[in-house]
Amino acid sequence: MADAEEPMAVDGGQMDGGCDWDGRWNHVRKFLERPGPFTHPDFEPSTESLQFLLETCKILVIGAGGLGCELLKDLALSGFRLIHVVDMDTIDVSNLNRQFLFRPKDVGRPKADVAADFVNSRIPGCKVVPHFKKIQDFDDSFYRQFHIIVCGLDSIIARRWMNGMLISLLTYEDGVLDPSSIIPLIDGGTEGFKGNARVILPGMTACIDCTLELYPPQINFPMCTIASMPRLPEHCIEYARILQWPKEKPFGDNSLDGDSPEHIQWVFDRAQERAAEFNITGVTYRLTQGVVKRIIPAVASTNAVIAAACATEVFKIATSAYIPLNNYLVFNDVDGLYTYTFEAERKENCSACSQVPQDLQFSPSAKLQEVLEYLTENASLQMKSPAITTTLEGKNKTLYLQSVKSIEERTRPNLCKTLKELGLSDGQELAVADVTTPQTVLFKLNFTT
Amino acid sequence: MAATKASKEQKYDRQLRLWGDHGQEALENAHVCLINATATGTEILKNLVLPGIGAFTIVDGHTVSGEDVGNNFFLSNNSIGKNRAQAATELLQELNSDVSGNFFEECPDKLLDNDPEFFQRFTLVIGVQLPESTCLRLGSVLWSASVPFLVCKTYGLIGYMRLVVQEHTVIESHPDNALEDLRLDQPFAELKNHIKTYDLDSMDKKDHSHTPWVIVVAKYLEKWLSEHNCQPPKNYKEKEAFRQLIREGILKKENGVPEDEENFEEAIKNVNTALNATKVPTAVEDLFNSEQCNNITAPTLPFWVMLRAVKEFVLNEGHGSLPVRGTIPDMIADSKKFISLQNVYREKAMQDAAAVFKHVESLLQSVGKPPESISEKDIKLFCKNSSFLRVVRCRSLAEEYSVDSVNKDEITSCMDNPDSEMVFYLMLRAVDRFYQQHSRYPGVYNYQVEEDISKLKLCVNSLLQEYSLNVNIKDDYVHEFCRYGAAEPHTVAAFLGGSAAQEAIKIISHQFVPFSNTFIYNAMSQTSATLQL
């Protein structure tokens, strides 16, 4: 609110970089060059902090969608210039109501590329580097280069993977965590009018898996309801998607593509027929699409709020300007505006960050199938398709693996065998791999009587 | 190229699932005015342009400075020296071709001097980074014109919003955790008859296991009532006994082991809420007792006419209850049983809505308005939402600022808590006072920070004295607000931008409930508070 005619409001020299103009960073510099009563204990006012942001600090943004677009803008306008962004998706027309770096002409192009181009051209000096890739396409050498990583993901699996990756980068000396190996992870998520932002210091504060129960597993309708007892329009849609489509193969051997209007129309028509059979009302095209694609409603405003909160934390951590959020913020603006801030606690035996081998309690006569169900259904583990291996007689043995067809077929009979029959003994270590983590999780088998 | 309806449906799909086609229509018919295209202002507008607001007009007399471009995504460095309203309009317009963007290169004070009626054309006015005097003048004009006013300010790490609207009605509040309207405590005739068609004891296993839990609870409630002198289970002990009664009704296998009857488990789980007494919520009772409800005249808005009609229904056909909502939750049951139960509630809801419709008609006739002025569709929607109706009323800025009507209680009680955000409200008021006295904000230049601390402290003290506020504000806050130097960091502006835009959408669409009346965001601690001032 300083009058525009007045000279530069913060006394200081011209910044180098060539593309800066008088007063450009005034709003930021007041927080870096002035002492204050509420700053972080480590904070020291200096003109070098801004230089650090502009020239050295490297931030990784994961996702260039609803949160990602906002994050790139927020970071760029806070002084960050060395930003990488990873996103495996291309732009869809339904993104345009909130992913403001994209235009109708960009539909079909990679989000990361378009987002980087837009920000770099709008914010002189900003050098966003795009990666049209999955996070799993990179290894530790890529992630290690960043000072802070901020996520705007729409998948819990991807979050857990990222979480696991940063935990794997931690180094310990004589059992003591080396602080320089910690890369802070700021994670944001939104759904409709609700959102959350959290600060994770891997190895020090609660990680994603420590609070897995905050994300209850997605409920799918029971098959018997869908197959023989529909009551809701959603049941009719799922009937068409899960049972009729594979049977009738209306478009050949192609799997159902939620983005194909023809496919959705087919499901919609079949769902309407089924609904008519049972006198169920409410099947609409919009509902059909929503169920098939598991659409989560989204608006610009919630993404703006959550990304802003995340970007504020990135700034605080990068500059030590203020004490960061400790450590979880919840937001909801359905009725007025509601925020709740609390400290999520670490889980003593967290399967991701506790370094404690996980306990598996089973009777030796339990079948391997039961172990598999435990790994997927347990609220703290929620694995998707775990692959279980162990060492027997000095050799590595795969007990069960789902993701490779030939191995799945070969190991499937093991599911019906008991743990004893498989040659496992009390105290045996099982190594479990899964999409939810980049590193295998070690479990210790404890036989119960 | 104008977007076709189909492509707009695709583009707006994700938000249509929140506020529906009618909410979108309201948005597309709205014209919002933004005063001052600072970062906060353009961020708010961005979140209105993207979802397809009909039109916006930016009023701003400032020229773009280097500092402005530094924190604002919608100003570029080649617009330095140009008028800020025009520069921002260009880049905001570019976001969405469905939206019509306009600008006025004028200070709001000048407009208020020369053409105060200028603001009457807007659905909503959003004033950003306004000095106190301008804000109060604008507030007064908009209050008289009944145009909603949203005041927003980003000051250092503090975000501030104030909603000024006389009366804002909400039919579709979309509550997060609404209780079901099942009427098990006082089943209407058709429900009673439907329950009678079931005889749990004579059913085969398949039917028994697929009977809706609502019927199960109803049946066992009948049993309980007959054994307990028509008194339903009230306390925990009785409800436990009632749950046990239901549990004993689960079919048993030949060896005495209970069968797997999920519908009975659902019944047991739902006992707690299912037995809740059906009654008119206090909030709705209060609305029934309000002046607007009881004094229907020709200009009375449809909301109040419908509310009065519902009140008449409650007093007559409803026998003390609101119209039946007509929806039931999903529950384990075979299709036929579920659908027929659902239809019992649906048909009753239609019946009740028809009765309300008659009351609406006669009310309209009594004030000389055609009975078709309120549609059946609107009445049905109103009835369905009758438990969730909300009316938001905010005090005027004049009332907030007047020594005679300042909300001392709210201020002093909040300030009793050392963590309260109220201190930031008081600091913002003090800073406004500083601006009035010195024609600048404190600590804008480095050399000013130290010396302005004592000046700002004087403003704080005079503020507290003027309003006779017996509260203490620590020196640290005075120092911090001098340190801020009226900075508008982008991330705080962006947080406020999202928050304010959604409140604006609530006002425009009349869906979801707006805050009332002051919101403070503290980016240092990532906390917030809503205050009534």
Tab-separated table of C-alpha atoms in Angstrom, chain A residues 38-433:
chain	number	residue	atom	x	y	z
A	38	PHE	CA	8.200	-13.431	16.061
A	39	THR	CA	10.915	-14.716	13.775
A	40	HIS	CA	12.474	-18.174	14.001
A	41	PRO	CA	15.242	-18.345	16.632
A	42	ASP	CA	17.696	-19.147	13.812
A	43	PHE	CA	16.670	-16.127	11.737
A	44	GLU	CA	19.177	-13.418	10.968
A	45	PRO	CA	18.165	-10.453	8.844
A	46	SER	CA	20.384	-10.238	5.777
A	47	THR	CA	20.337	-9.171	2.154
A	48	GLU	CA	21.810	-12.548	1.288
A	49	SER	CA	18.621	-14.486	2.016
A	50	LEU	CA	16.936	-13.107	-1.072
A	51	GLN	CA	20.027	-14.035	-3.105
A	52	PHE	CA	19.735	-17.560	-1.737
A	53	LEU	CA	16.120	-17.783	-2.903
A	54	LEU	CA	16.797	-16.302	-6.310
A	55	GLU	CA	20.019	-18.121	-7.129
A	56	THR	CA	20.496	-21.228	-5.026
A	57	CYS	CA	17.403	-22.646	-3.393
A	58	LYS	CA	16.034	-25.556	-5.405
A	59	ILE	CA	12.416	-26.547	-4.978
A	60	LEU	CA	10.629	-29.558	-6.448
A	61	VAL	CA	6.888	-29.264	-7.092
A	62	ILE	CA	5.130	-32.571	-7.586
A	63	GLY	CA	2.006	-32.210	-9.673
A	64	ALA	CA	1.090	-29.430	-12.098
A	65	GLY	CA	-2.654	-29.649	-11.606
A	66	GLY	CA	-5.013	-27.777	-9.303
A	67	LEU	CA	-2.473	-27.360	-6.536
A	68	GLY	CA	0.597	-27.455	-8.755
A	69	CYS	CA	-0.357	-24.435	-10.884
A	70	GLU	CA	-1.032	-22.412	-7.753
A	71	LEU	CA	2.204	-23.580	-6.130
A	72	LEU	CA	4.327	-22.579	-9.118
A	73	LYS	CA	2.811	-19.091	-9.131
A	74	ASP	CA	3.109	-18.716	-5.345
A	75	LEU	CA	6.720	-19.828	-5.264
A	76	ALA	CA	7.746	-17.731	-8.258
A	77	LEU	CA	6.228	-14.615	-6.715
A	78	SER	CA	7.962	-15.339	-3.418
A	79	GLY	CA	11.426	-15.226	-4.957
A	80	PHE	CA	12.060	-18.858	-5.865
A	81	ARG	CA	13.545	-19.275	-9.351
A	82	LEU	CA	15.046	-22.760	-9.460
A	83	ILE	CA	11.915	-24.856	-9.551
A	84	HIS	CA	11.365	-28.293	-11.054
A	85	VAL	CA	7.882	-29.654	-11.656
A	86	VAL	CA	6.905	-33.274	-12.272
A	87	ASP	CA	3.565	-34.358	-13.706
A	88	MET	CA	2.705	-37.424	-15.781
A	89	ASP	CA	-0.617	-36.080	-17.058
A	90	THR	CA	-1.816	-34.197	-20.087
A	91	ILE	CA	-4.318	-31.358	-19.992
A	92	ASP	CA	-8.041	-32.096	-20.074
A	93	VAL	CA	-10.819	-29.570	-20.683
A	94	SER	CA	-12.240	-30.249	-17.206
A	95	ASN	CA	-8.978	-28.912	-15.730
A	96	LEU	CA	-9.589	-25.436	-17.091
A	97	ASN	CA	-11.926	-24.287	-14.319
A	98	ARG	CA	-8.984	-24.107	-11.910
A	99	GLN	CA	-5.651	-25.008	-13.512
A	100	PHE	CA	-5.119	-21.466	-14.686
A	101	LEU	CA	-1.813	-21.957	-16.483
A	102	PHE	CA	-3.679	-23.900	-19.176
A	103	ARG	CA	-5.907	-22.713	-22.020
A	104	PRO	CA	-8.316	-24.517	-24.361
A	105	LYS	CA	-5.601	-24.680	-27.028
A	106	ASP	CA	-3.354	-26.614	-24.592
A	107	VAL	CA	-5.733	-29.563	-24.193
A	108	GLY	CA	-3.777	-32.780	-24.795
A	109	ARG	CA	-0.360	-31.308	-24.026
A	110	PRO	CA	1.714	-32.324	-20.986
A	111	LYS	CA	0.796	-30.300	-17.899
A	112	ALA	CA	4.376	-29.924	-16.690
A	113	ASP	CA	5.534	-28.450	-20.004
A	114	VAL	CA	2.692	-25.962	-20.400
A	115	ALA	CA	2.832	-24.890	-16.760
A	116	ALA	CA	6.583	-24.262	-16.916
A	117	ASP	CA	6.287	-22.285	-20.157
A	118	PHE	CA	3.549	-20.068	-18.781
A	119	VAL	CA	5.250	-19.267	-15.483
A	120	ASN	CA	8.632	-18.666	-17.115
A	121	SER	CA	7.135	-16.218	-19.566
A	122	ARG	CA	4.925	-14.405	-17.046
A	123	ILE	CA	7.575	-14.162	-14.283
A	124	PRO	CA	10.867	-12.901	-15.778
A	125	GLY	CA	13.885	-14.719	-14.404
A	126	CYS	CA	11.948	-17.718	-13.189
A	127	LYS	CA	13.378	-20.984	-14.477
A	128	VAL	CA	10.830	-23.715	-14.000
A	129	VAL	CA	12.099	-27.041	-15.401
A	130	PRO	CA	9.285	-29.427	-16.402
A	131	HIS	CA	9.341	-33.236	-16.276
A	132	PHE	CA	6.571	-35.060	-18.108
A	133	LYS	CA	7.168	-38.184	-16.034
A	134	LYS	CA	5.950	-40.274	-13.130
A	135	ILE	CA	7.606	-39.699	-9.787
A	136	GLN	CA	8.682	-43.355	-9.900
A	137	ASP	CA	10.727	-42.648	-13.030
A	138	PHE	CA	13.300	-40.854	-10.890
A	139	ASP	CA	15.696	-42.281	-8.370
A	140	ASP	CA	17.323	-40.903	-5.251
A	141	SER	CA	19.990	-39.020	-7.207
A	142	PHE	CA	17.252	-36.819	-8.696
A	143	TYR	CA	15.457	-36.102	-5.434
A	144	ARG	CA	18.629	-35.452	-3.454
A	145	GLN	CA	19.291	-32.185	-5.310
A	146	PHE	CA	16.331	-30.336	-3.809
A	147	HIS	CA	16.186	-28.243	-0.665
A	148	ILE	CA	12.448	-28.672	-0.231
A	149	ILE	CA	9.836	-30.791	-1.955
A	150	VAL	CA	6.195	-29.725	-2.130
A	151	CYS	CA	3.435	-32.050	-3.289
A	152	GLY	CA	0.138	-31.264	-4.930
A	153	LEU	CA	-0.867	-34.842	-5.657
A	154	ASP	CA	-4.254	-36.448	-6.128
A	155	SER	CA	-3.216	-39.942	-5.088
A	156	ILE	CA	-2.423	-41.406	-1.706
A	157	ILE	CA	-0.246	-44.080	-3.290
A	158	ALA	CA	1.934	-41.432	-4.907
A	159	ARG	CA	2.190	-39.516	-1.622
A	160	ARG	CA	3.305	-42.613	0.202
A	161	TRP	CA	5.862	-43.367	-2.477
A	162	MET	CA	7.299	-39.862	-2.226
A	163	ASN	CA	7.293	-40.139	1.540
A	164	GLY	CA	9.164	-43.433	1.339
A	165	MET	CA	11.680	-42.017	-1.111
A	166	LEU	CA	12.628	-39.154	1.202
A	167	ILE	CA	12.873	-41.520	4.155
A	168	SER	CA	15.254	-43.687	2.146
A	169	LEU	CA	17.542	-40.687	1.688
A	170	LEU	CA	18.064	-40.294	5.439
A	171	THR	CA	21.496	-41.186	6.764
A	172	TYR	CA	22.345	-42.145	10.305
A	173	GLU	CA	25.690	-41.959	12.056
A	174	ASP	CA	25.948	-44.180	15.092
A	175	GLY	CA	22.182	-44.282	15.212
A	176	VAL	CA	21.859	-40.492	15.104
A	177	LEU	CA	20.015	-38.906	12.212
A	178	ASP	CA	22.170	-36.613	10.069
A	179	PRO	CA	20.071	-33.446	9.754
A	180	SER	CA	21.648	-32.533	6.424
A	181	SER	CA	20.064	-35.636	4.902
A	182	ILE	CA	16.552	-34.397	5.703
A	183	ILE	CA	14.572	-32.923	2.813
A	184	PRO	CA	11.405	-31.269	4.144
A	185	LEU	CA	8.220	-32.443	2.461
A	186	ILE	CA	5.243	-30.071	2.314
A	187	ASP	CA	2.100	-31.926	1.323
A	188	GLY	CA	-1.210	-30.429	0.262
A	189	GLY	CA	-4.506	-32.084	-0.633
A	190	THR	CA	-7.976	-30.842	-1.572
A	191	GLU	CA	-11.445	-32.233	-2.220
A	192	GLY	CA	-14.327	-29.897	-2.994
A	193	PHE	CA	-14.393	-27.332	-0.214
A	194	LYS	CA	-12.052	-29.231	2.070
A	195	GLY	CA	-8.286	-29.280	2.151
A	196	ASN	CA	-5.216	-29.883	4.254
A	197	ALA	CA	-1.583	-28.833	4.310
A	198	ARG	CA	1.156	-30.508	6.310
A	199	VAL	CA	4.853	-30.142	6.981
A	200	ILE	CA	6.853	-33.351	7.158
A	201	LEU	CA	10.483	-33.508	8.264
A	202	PRO	CA	11.309	-37.113	7.337
A	203	GLY	CA	12.803	-39.018	10.229
A	204	MET	CA	11.795	-36.301	12.674
A	205	THR	CA	8.084	-35.564	12.461
A	206	ALA	CA	5.013	-37.611	11.582
A	207	CYS	CA	5.206	-38.919	8.036
A	208	ILE	CA	2.403	-39.812	5.627
A	209	ASP	CA	2.259	-43.405	6.846
A	210	CYS	CA	2.251	-42.371	10.512
A	211	THR	CA	-1.199	-40.939	9.955
A	212	LEU	CA	-2.526	-43.325	7.355
A	213	GLU	CA	-5.750	-43.753	9.328
A	214	LEU	CA	-6.587	-40.142	8.432
A	215	TYR	CA	-7.181	-41.428	4.921
A	216	PRO	CA	-9.858	-44.105	5.293
A	217	PRO	CA	-9.766	-46.643	2.462
A	218	GLN	CA	-12.038	-45.897	-0.459
A	219	ILE	CA	-15.260	-47.818	-0.120
A	220	ASN	CA	-16.424	-49.792	-3.122
A	221	PHE	CA	-19.949	-51.163	-3.291
A	222	PRO	CA	-20.271	-54.857	-2.358
A	223	MET	CA	-20.501	-57.143	-5.386
A	224	CYS	CA	-23.724	-58.818	-4.252
A	225	THR	CA	-25.419	-55.419	-4.137
A	226	ILE	CA	-24.217	-54.569	-7.606
A	227	ALA	CA	-24.973	-57.991	-9.036
A	228	SER	CA	-28.373	-58.739	-7.567
A	229	MET	CA	-29.644	-56.061	-5.203
A	230	PRO	CA	-29.214	-52.575	-6.646
A	231	ARG	CA	-30.847	-49.784	-4.702
A	232	LEU	CA	-29.052	-46.624	-5.813
A	233	PRO	CA	-28.373	-45.273	-9.292
A	234	GLU	CA	-24.649	-45.752	-8.511
A	235	HIS	CA	-25.219	-49.501	-8.184
A	236	CYS	CA	-26.716	-49.586	-11.670
A	237	ILE	CA	-23.750	-47.718	-13.107
A	238	GLU	CA	-21.257	-50.051	-11.436
A	239	TYR	CA	-23.206	-53.022	-12.778
A	240	ALA	CA	-22.729	-51.755	-16.308
A	241	ARG	CA	-19.059	-50.920	-15.701
A	242	ILE	CA	-17.928	-53.992	-13.776
A	243	LEU	CA	-20.187	-56.762	-15.095
A	244	GLN	CA	-21.688	-55.836	-18.438
A	245	TRP	CA	-18.695	-54.164	-20.067
A	246	PRO	CA	-16.248	-57.103	-19.704
A	247	LYS	CA	-18.994	-59.499	-20.807
A	248	GLU	CA	-20.327	-57.635	-23.810
A	249	LYS	CA	-17.060	-55.950	-24.908
A	250	PRO	CA	-19.014	-53.252	-26.777
A	251	PHE	CA	-15.892	-51.655	-28.238
A	252	GLY	CA	-13.809	-54.762	-28.770
A	253	ASP	CA	-11.125	-55.747	-26.313
A	254	ASN	CA	-10.582	-52.176	-25.181
A	255	SER	CA	-10.865	-51.460	-21.504
A	256	LEU	CA	-13.323	-48.851	-20.382
A	257	ASP	CA	-11.933	-45.361	-20.961
A	258	GLY	CA	-13.535	-42.831	-18.636
A	259	ASP	CA	-12.477	-40.054	-20.978
A	260	SER	CA	-14.296	-41.485	-23.957
A	261	PRO	CA	-17.798	-40.006	-24.353
A	262	GLU	CA	-18.869	-43.069	-26.326
A	263	HIS	CA	-17.804	-45.406	-23.549
A	264	ILE	CA	-19.561	-43.323	-20.916
A	265	GLN	CA	-22.682	-43.102	-23.055
A	266	TRP	CA	-22.733	-46.897	-23.344
A	267	VAL	CA	-22.438	-47.317	-19.581
A	268	PHE	CA	-25.096	-44.645	-19.083
A	269	ASP	CA	-27.549	-46.394	-21.422
A	270	ARG	CA	-27.013	-49.783	-19.786
A	271	ALA	CA	-27.280	-48.237	-16.320
A	272	GLN	CA	-30.586	-46.626	-17.232
A	273	GLU	CA	-31.938	-49.966	-18.427
A	274	ARG	CA	-30.931	-51.625	-15.196
A	275	ALA	CA	-32.400	-48.791	-13.159
A	276	ALA	CA	-35.702	-49.072	-15.023
A	277	GLU	CA	-35.785	-52.781	-14.219
A	278	PHE	CA	-35.626	-52.067	-10.494
A	279	ASN	CA	-37.609	-48.787	-10.458
A	280	ILE	CA	-34.561	-46.829	-9.434
A	281	THR	CA	-34.452	-43.154	-10.375
A	282	GLY	CA	-31.510	-40.772	-10.608
A	283	VAL	CA	-29.191	-42.227	-13.242
A	284	THR	CA	-27.784	-39.249	-15.158
A	285	TYR	CA	-24.900	-38.847	-17.577
A	286	ARG	CA	-23.091	-36.656	-15.041
A	287	LEU	CA	-23.505	-39.233	-12.291
A	288	THR	CA	-22.346	-42.001	-14.628
A	289	GLN	CA	-19.180	-40.140	-15.476
A	290	GLY	CA	-18.612	-39.303	-11.826
A	291	VAL	CA	-18.878	-42.932	-10.729
A	292	VAL	CA	-16.839	-44.416	-13.584
A	293	LYS	CA	-14.015	-41.909	-13.230
A	294	ARG	CA	-14.313	-41.635	-9.451
A	295	ILE	CA	-14.519	-37.890	-9.984
A	296	ILE	CA	-13.805	-35.652	-7.023
A	297	PRO	CA	-15.445	-32.217	-7.326
A	298	ALA	CA	-12.967	-29.344	-7.405
A	299	VAL	CA	-12.909	-25.546	-7.482
A	300	ALA	CA	-10.216	-22.914	-7.864
A	301	SER	CA	-10.721	-21.377	-4.418
A	302	THR	CA	-9.837	-24.404	-2.247
A	303	ASN	CA	-6.742	-25.110	-4.310
A	304	ALA	CA	-5.707	-21.479	-3.998
A	305	VAL	CA	-5.994	-21.583	-0.201
A	306	ILE	CA	-4.148	-24.845	0.347
A	307	ALA	CA	-1.375	-24.122	-2.146
A	308	ALA	CA	-0.881	-20.707	-0.540
A	309	ALA	CA	-0.546	-22.279	2.900
A	310	CYS	CA	1.978	-24.781	1.517
A	311	ALA	CA	3.971	-22.073	-0.273
A	312	THR	CA	4.079	-19.998	2.918
A	313	GLU	CA	5.656	-22.990	4.653
A	314	VAL	CA	8.188	-23.467	1.863
A	315	PHE	CA	9.179	-19.832	2.295
A	316	LYS	CA	9.441	-20.130	6.074
A	317	ILE	CA	11.597	-23.235	5.887
A	318	ALA	CA	13.833	-21.939	3.091
A	319	THR	CA	14.517	-18.654	4.885
A	320	SER	CA	14.030	-19.549	8.560
A	321	ALA	CA	11.907	-16.399	8.607
A	322	TYR	CA	9.327	-17.919	10.943
A	323	ILE	CA	8.747	-21.147	12.814
A	324	PRO	CA	7.114	-23.555	10.356
A	325	LEU	CA	3.667	-25.055	10.786
A	326	ASN	CA	3.814	-27.814	13.376
A	327	ASN	CA	2.536	-29.696	11.535
A	328	TYR	CA	-0.984	-30.253	10.085
A	329	LEU	CA	-3.587	-27.738	8.889
A	330	VAL	CA	-7.158	-28.672	8.037
A	331	PHE	CA	-9.418	-26.298	6.067
A	332	ASN	CA	-13.134	-26.379	5.284
A	333	ASP	CA	-15.259	-23.556	3.894
A	334	VAL	CA	-18.656	-25.226	3.510
A	335	ASP	CA	-20.064	-23.256	6.454
A	336	GLY	CA	-18.112	-20.046	7.006
A	337	LEU	CA	-14.372	-20.729	7.028
A	338	TYR	CA	-12.943	-23.280	9.400
A	339	THR	CA	-9.305	-24.089	10.057
A	340	TYR	CA	-7.810	-26.443	12.580
A	341	THR	CA	-4.107	-26.772	13.253
A	342	PHE	CA	-2.604	-29.633	15.222
A	343	GLU	CA	0.566	-31.637	15.663
A	344	ALA	CA	0.225	-35.055	14.068
A	345	GLU	CA	2.265	-37.526	16.092
A	346	ARG	CA	4.800	-40.012	14.870
A	347	LYS	CA	3.796	-43.627	15.067
A	348	GLU	CA	6.256	-45.676	17.097
A	349	ASN	CA	6.082	-48.644	14.775
A	350	CYS	CA	5.317	-46.798	11.531
A	351	SER	CA	5.937	-49.114	8.606
A	352	ALA	CA	7.616	-46.294	6.674
A	353	CYS	CA	9.685	-44.199	9.072
A	354	SER	CA	10.197	-46.060	12.325
A	355	GLN	CA	13.018	-48.338	11.127
A	356	VAL	CA	11.412	-50.965	13.340
A	357	PRO	CA	10.749	-54.258	11.546
A	358	GLN	CA	7.012	-54.714	11.354
A	359	ASP	CA	5.415	-57.426	13.397
A	360	LEU	CA	3.357	-60.129	11.697
A	361	GLN	CA	1.479	-62.354	14.097
A	362	PHE	CA	0.124	-65.497	12.539
A	363	SER	CA	-0.355	-69.115	13.441
A	364	PRO	CA	1.944	-71.481	11.522
A	365	SER	CA	-1.204	-73.084	10.146
A	366	ALA	CA	-2.450	-69.822	8.721
A	367	LYS	CA	-2.490	-69.650	4.946
A	368	LEU	CA	-0.365	-67.168	3.010
A	369	GLN	CA	-3.636	-65.726	1.717
A	370	GLU	CA	-4.375	-64.472	5.222
A	371	VAL	CA	-1.065	-62.648	5.352
A	372	LEU	CA	-1.815	-61.058	1.996
A	373	GLU	CA	-5.233	-59.903	3.198
A	374	TYR	CA	-3.708	-58.431	6.334
A	375	LEU	CA	-1.192	-56.425	4.325
A	376	THR	CA	-3.926	-54.930	2.143
A	377	GLU	CA	-6.715	-54.501	4.670
A	378	ASN	CA	-4.910	-53.338	7.784
A	379	ALA	CA	-5.634	-49.628	8.219
A	380	SER	CA	-2.014	-48.756	8.996
A	381	LEU	CA	-0.573	-50.621	6.018
A	382	GLN	CA	-3.181	-50.390	3.213
A	383	MET	CA	-0.911	-51.978	0.662
A	384	LYS	CA	-2.220	-52.300	-2.866
A	385	SER	CA	-0.617	-55.443	-4.368
A	386	PRO	CA	2.204	-56.534	-2.074
A	387	ALA	CA	4.920	-58.837	-3.340
A	388	ILE	CA	6.248	-61.074	-0.581
A	389	THR	CA	9.760	-62.558	-0.692
A	390	THR	CA	11.945	-64.241	1.877
A	391	THR	CA	15.213	-66.092	2.242
A	392	LEU	CA	14.964	-69.860	2.523
A	393	GLU	CA	18.055	-72.088	2.702
A	394	GLY	CA	20.201	-69.138	1.782
A	395	LYS	CA	18.258	-68.423	-1.381
A	396	ASN	CA	15.857	-65.641	-2.228
A	397	LYS	CA	12.337	-67.031	-2.708
A	398	THR	CA	9.273	-65.205	-4.017
A	399	LEU	CA	6.258	-66.350	-2.023
A	400	TYR	CA	3.717	-64.332	-3.991
A	401	LEU	CA	3.854	-61.582	-6.595
A	402	GLN	CA	0.869	-60.147	-8.434
A	403	SER	CA	2.296	-57.642	-10.880
A	404	VAL	CA	3.991	-60.023	-13.302
A	405	LYS	CA	1.506	-62.491	-14.848
A	406	SER	CA	3.873	-65.455	-15.124
A	407	ILE	CA	5.135	-65.100	-11.568
A	408	GLU	CA	1.585	-64.597	-10.305
A	409	GLU	CA	0.508	-67.845	-11.906
A	410	ARG	CA	3.530	-69.684	-10.584
A	411	THR	CA	3.199	-68.428	-7.007
A	412	ARG	CA	-0.611	-68.438	-6.769
A	413	PRO	CA	-0.733	-71.979	-5.295
A	414	ASN	CA	1.334	-70.647	-2.363
A	415	LEU	CA	-1.634	-68.631	-1.202
A	416	CYS	CA	-3.454	-71.802	-0.185
A	417	LYS	CA	-0.453	-73.222	1.611
A	418	THR	CA	0.147	-72.721	5.310
A	419	LEU	CA	3.134	-70.741	6.504
A	420	LYS	CA	4.579	-73.951	7.937
A	421	GLU	CA	4.128	-75.752	4.631
A	422	LEU	CA	5.994	-72.947	2.899
A	423	GLY	CA	8.964	-73.624	5.169
A	424	LEU	CA	8.701	-70.420	7.150
A	425	SER	CA	9.855	-70.411	10.733
A	426	ASP	CA	9.262	-68.280	13.809
A	427	GLY	CA	11.192	-65.002	13.540
A	428	GLN	CA	11.507	-65.319	9.773
A	429	GLU	CA	12.003	-62.032	7.957
A	430	LEU	CA	9.700	-61.293	5.034
A	431	ALA	CA	10.496	-58.512	2.593
A	432	VAL	CA	7.409	-56.887	1.118
A	433	ALA	CA	7.450	-54.624	-1.931
